[in-house]
Amino acid sequence: MTRSQAFRFELQQARTMRLQGAVGAELAHLERAHILSQPSFWQHGYSHWLMLLWAWRQGEWAEAGAQLLRLPGSFGSLLGLYPLGNPGTRRVGALTPQPLPEDLARLLR
């Protein structure tokens, strides 16, 4: 599986979780999609857009605000500047790298 295929898989899993009402699992898949998206400007921006929509649906206004601030940060992907492993949500600083989940690490190195 390629990084882009894994990104699309995580988005599909997030959608499935949303339809099942599993809000926490949906966000977990969106975070994984974000990690996979970082090398691609378009995918990176799209992942933040989807997290903004998630926050809006949940009434998580602090998260929505964080996503509005992070959307422009997607431009860092154009220069290869992004914190590897960062889940893209406000629970981790926007510039803070995180350990990569083992299953995603082989797709990103």
Coordinates of N, CA and C in Angstrom, one line a residue:
M1 N 0.8 -1.2 0.0 CA 0.0 0.0 0.0 C 0.9 1.2 0.0
T2 N 0.5 2.2 -0.8 CA 1.3 3.5 -0.8 C 0.8 4.4 0.2
R3 N 1.5 5.5 0.4 CA 1.1 6.5 1.4 C -0.3 7.1 1.0
S4 N -0.4 7.4 -0.3 CA -1.7 8.0 -0.7 C -2.9 7.0 -0.6
Q5 N -2.6 5.7 -0.8 CA -3.7 4.7 -0.6 C -4.0 4.6 0.9
A6 N -3.0 4.7 1.7 CA -3.3 4.6 3.2 C -4.0 5.8 3.6
F7 N -3.7 7.0 3.0 CA -4.4 8.2 3.4 C -5.9 8.1 3.0
R8 N -6.2 7.6 1.8 CA -7.6 7.4 1.4 C -8.3 6.4 2.3
F9 N -7.6 5.3 2.7 CA -8.1 4.3 3.6 C -8.5 4.9 4.9
E10 N -7.7 5.8 5.5 CA -8.0 6.4 6.7 C -9.2 7.3 6.6
L11 N -9.3 8.0 5.5 CA -10.4 8.9 5.3 C -11.7 8.1 5.2
Q12 N -11.7 6.9 4.5 CA -12.8 6.1 4.4 C -13.2 5.5 5.8
Q13 N -12.2 5.2 6.6 CA -12.5 4.7 8.0 C -13.1 5.8 8.8
A14 N -12.6 7.0 8.7 CA -13.2 8.1 9.4 C -14.7 8.3 9.0
R15 N -14.9 8.2 7.7 CA -16.3 8.4 7.2 C -17.2 7.3 7.8
T16 N -16.7 6.1 7.8 CA -17.5 4.9 8.4 C -17.8 5.2 9.8
M17 N -16.8 5.6 10.6 CA -17.0 5.9 12.0 C -18.0 7.0 12.2
R18 N -17.9 8.1 11.4 CA -18.9 9.2 11.5 C -20.3 8.6 11.3
L19 N -20.5 7.8 10.3 CA -21.8 7.2 10.0 C -22.3 6.3 11.1
Q20 N -21.4 5.7 11.8 CA -21.8 4.9 13.0 C -21.9 5.7 14.3
G21 N -21.6 7.0 14.2 CA -21.7 7.8 15.4 C -20.5 7.6 16.4
A22 N -19.5 7.1 15.9 CA -18.3 6.9 16.7 C -17.3 8.1 16.6
V23 N -17.7 9.1 17.3 CA -17.0 10.4 17.2 C -15.5 10.3 17.5
G24 N -15.1 9.7 18.5 CA -13.7 9.6 18.9 C -12.9 8.8 17.9
A25 N -13.5 7.7 17.4 CA -12.8 6.8 16.4 C -12.7 7.6 15.1
E26 N -13.7 8.4 14.8 CA -13.6 9.2 13.6 C -12.4 10.2 13.6
L27 N -12.3 10.8 14.8 CA -11.2 11.8 14.9 C -9.8 11.0 14.9
A28 N -9.8 9.9 15.5 CA -8.5 9.1 15.5 C -8.1 8.8 14.1
H29 N -9.0 8.4 13.2 CA -8.7 8.2 11.8 C -8.3 9.4 11.1
L30 N -9.0 10.5 11.4 CA -8.6 11.8 10.8 C -7.2 12.2 11.2
E31 N -6.8 11.9 12.4 CA -5.4 12.2 12.9 C -4.4 11.4 12.1
R32 N -4.8 10.1 11.9 CA -3.9 9.2 11.2 C -3.8 9.7 9.7
A33 N -4.9 10.1 9.1 CA -4.9 10.7 7.8 C -4.0 11.9 7.7
H34 N -4.1 12.7 8.7 CA -3.2 13.9 8.8 C -1.8 13.6 8.8
I35 N -1.4 12.6 9.6 CA 0.0 12.2 9.6 C 0.5 11.8 8.2
L36 N -0.4 11.0 7.5 CA 0.0 10.5 6.2 C -0.1 11.6 5.2
S37 N -0.8 12.7 5.4 CA -1.0 13.7 4.4 C 0.1 14.7 4.4
Q38 N 0.9 14.8 5.4 CA 1.8 15.9 5.5 C 2.8 16.1 4.3
P39 N 3.3 15.1 3.7 CA 4.1 15.4 2.5 C 3.4 16.0 1.3
S40 N 2.1 16.0 1.3 CA 1.3 16.5 0.1 C 0.5 17.7 0.5
F41 N 0.8 18.8 -0.1 CA 0.1 20.1 0.2 C -1.4 19.9 0.2
W42 N -2.0 19.3 -0.9 CA -3.4 19.2 -1.1 C -4.0 18.2 -0.1
Q43 N -3.4 17.1 0.2 CA -3.9 16.2 1.2 C -3.8 16.8 2.6
H44 N -2.7 17.5 2.8 CA -2.5 18.1 4.1 C -3.6 19.1 4.4
G45 N -3.9 20.0 3.5 CA -4.9 21.0 3.6 C -6.3 20.3 3.8
Y46 N -6.5 19.3 3.0 CA -7.8 18.6 3.0 C -8.0 17.9 4.4
S47 N -7.0 17.4 5.0 CA -7.1 16.7 6.3 C -7.5 17.8 7.3
H48 N -6.9 19.0 7.3 CA -7.3 20.0 8.2 C -8.7 20.5 8.0
W49 N -9.1 20.6 6.7 CA -10.5 20.9 6.4 C -11.5 19.9 7.0
L50 N -11.2 18.6 6.9 CA -12.0 17.6 7.4 C -12.1 17.7 9.0
M51 N -10.9 18.0 9.6 CA -10.9 18.1 11.1 C -11.7 19.4 11.5
L52 N -11.7 20.4 10.7 CA -12.5 21.6 11.0 C -14.0 21.2 10.9
L53 N -14.4 20.5 9.9 CA -15.8 20.0 9.8 C -16.1 19.1 11.0
W54 N -15.2 18.3 11.4 CA -15.5 17.4 12.6 C -15.7 18.3 13.8
A55 N -14.8 19.3 14.0 CA -15.0 20.1 15.2 C -16.3 20.9 15.1
W56 N -16.7 21.4 14.0 CA -17.9 22.1 13.8 C -19.1 21.2 14.2
R57 N -19.1 20.0 13.7 CA -20.2 19.1 14.0 C -20.3 18.8 15.5
Q58 N -19.2 18.7 16.1 CA -19.2 18.4 17.6 C -19.4 19.6 18.5
G59 N -19.4 20.8 17.9 CA -19.4 22.0 18.7 C -18.1 22.2 19.5
E60 N -17.0 21.7 19.0 CA -15.7 21.8 19.6 C -15.1 23.1 19.1
W61 N -15.5 24.2 19.7 CA -15.1 25.5 19.1 C -13.6 25.8 19.2
A62 N -13.0 25.3 20.3 CA -11.5 25.5 20.4 C -10.8 24.7 19.3
E63 N -11.2 23.5 19.0 CA -10.6 22.7 18.0 C -10.9 23.3 16.6
A64 N -12.1 23.9 16.4 CA -12.4 24.5 15.2 C -11.5 25.7 15.0
G65 N -11.2 26.5 16.0 CA -10.3 27.6 15.9 C -8.9 27.2 15.6
A66 N -8.5 26.1 16.2 CA -7.1 25.6 16.0 C -7.0 25.1 14.5
Q67 N -8.1 24.5 14.0 CA -8.0 24.1 12.6 C -8.0 25.3 11.6
L68 N -8.7 26.4 12.0 CA -8.6 27.6 11.1 C -7.2 28.1 11.1
L69 N -6.5 28.0 12.2 CA -5.1 28.5 12.3 C -4.2 27.5 11.6
R70 N -4.5 26.3 11.6 CA -3.6 25.3 11.0 C -3.8 25.1 9.5
L71 N -4.9 25.5 9.0 CA -5.1 25.4 7.5 C -4.0 26.1 6.7
P72 N -3.7 27.3 7.0 CA -2.6 28.0 6.3 C -1.3 27.3 6.5
G73 N -1.1 26.6 7.6 CA 0.1 25.9 7.9 C 0.4 24.7 6.9
S74 N -0.7 24.3 6.2 CA -0.5 23.3 5.2 C 0.5 23.7 4.1
F75 N 0.7 25.0 4.0 CA 1.7 25.4 3.0 C 3.1 24.9 3.3
G76 N 3.4 24.6 4.5 CA 4.7 24.1 4.9 C 5.0 22.8 4.1
S77 N 4.0 22.1 3.7 CA 4.2 20.8 2.9 C 4.9 21.2 1.6
L78 N 4.6 22.3 1.1 CA 5.2 22.7 -0.2 C 6.8 22.8 -0.1
L79 N 7.2 23.2 1.1 CA 8.6 23.3 1.4 C 9.2 22.1 2.1
G80 N 8.4 21.1 2.4 CA 8.9 20.0 3.2 C 9.1 20.3 4.6
L81 N 8.4 21.3 5.1 CA 8.5 21.7 6.5 C 7.2 21.3 7.3
Y82 N 7.3 20.3 8.0 CA 6.2 19.8 8.8 C 6.7 18.9 9.9
P83 N 6.1 18.9 11.1 CA 6.5 18.0 12.2 C 6.0 16.6 12.0
L84 N 6.9 15.7 11.6 CA 6.6 14.3 11.3 C 5.8 13.7 12.5
G85 N 4.8 13.0 12.2 CA 4.0 12.3 13.3 C 3.0 13.2 14.0
N86 N 2.9 14.5 13.7 CA 2.0 15.4 14.4 C 0.6 15.0 13.9
P87 N -0.4 14.8 14.9 CA -1.7 14.4 14.5 C -2.6 15.5 14.0
G88 N -2.2 16.8 14.1 CA -2.9 17.9 13.5 C -4.0 18.4 14.3
T89 N -4.2 17.9 15.5 CA -5.3 18.5 16.4 C -4.6 19.3 17.5
R90 N -5.5 20.0 18.2 CA -4.9 21.0 19.2 C -4.3 20.3 20.4
R91 N -4.5 19.0 20.5 CA -4.0 18.3 21.7 C -2.4 18.2 21.7
V92 N -1.9 18.5 20.5 CA -0.4 18.5 20.3 C -0.1 19.8 19.6
G93 N 1.0 20.5 20.1 CA 1.4 21.8 19.5 C 1.6 21.6 17.9
A94 N 1.2 22.7 17.2 CA 1.3 22.6 15.8 C 2.6 22.3 15.2
L95 N 3.7 22.6 15.9 CA 5.1 22.4 15.4 C 5.8 21.3 16.1
T96 N 5.0 20.5 16.9 CA 5.6 19.4 17.7 C 5.6 18.1 17.0
P97 N 6.8 17.6 16.7 CA 6.8 16.2 16.1 C 6.4 15.2 17.2
Q98 N 5.9 14.1 16.7 CA 5.5 13.0 17.6 C 6.0 11.7 17.0
P99 N 6.1 10.7 17.9 CA 6.5 9.4 17.4 C 5.5 8.9 16.3
L100 N 6.0 8.3 15.3 CA 5.1 7.8 14.2 C 4.5 6.4 14.7
P101 N 3.2 6.2 14.4 CA 2.7 4.9 14.6 C 3.5 3.9 13.7
E102 N 3.8 2.8 14.3 CA 4.7 1.8 13.5 C 4.2 1.5 12.1
D103 N 2.9 1.3 12.0 CA 2.3 0.9 10.7 C 2.4 2.1 9.7
L104 N 2.5 3.3 10.2 CA 2.6 4.4 9.2 C 4.0 4.8 8.9
A105 N 4.9 4.4 9.8 CA 6.3 4.8 9.7 C 6.9 4.3 8.4
R106 N 6.6 3.1 8.0 CA 7.2 2.5 6.8 C 6.7 3.2 5.5
L107 N 5.5 3.9 5.6 CA 5.0 4.6 4.5 C 5.6 6.0 4.4
L108 N 6.2 6.5 5.4 CA 6.7 7.9 5.5 C 8.2 8.1 5.5
R109 N 8.9 7.0 5.5 CA 10.4 7.1 5.5 C 11.0 6.6 4.2

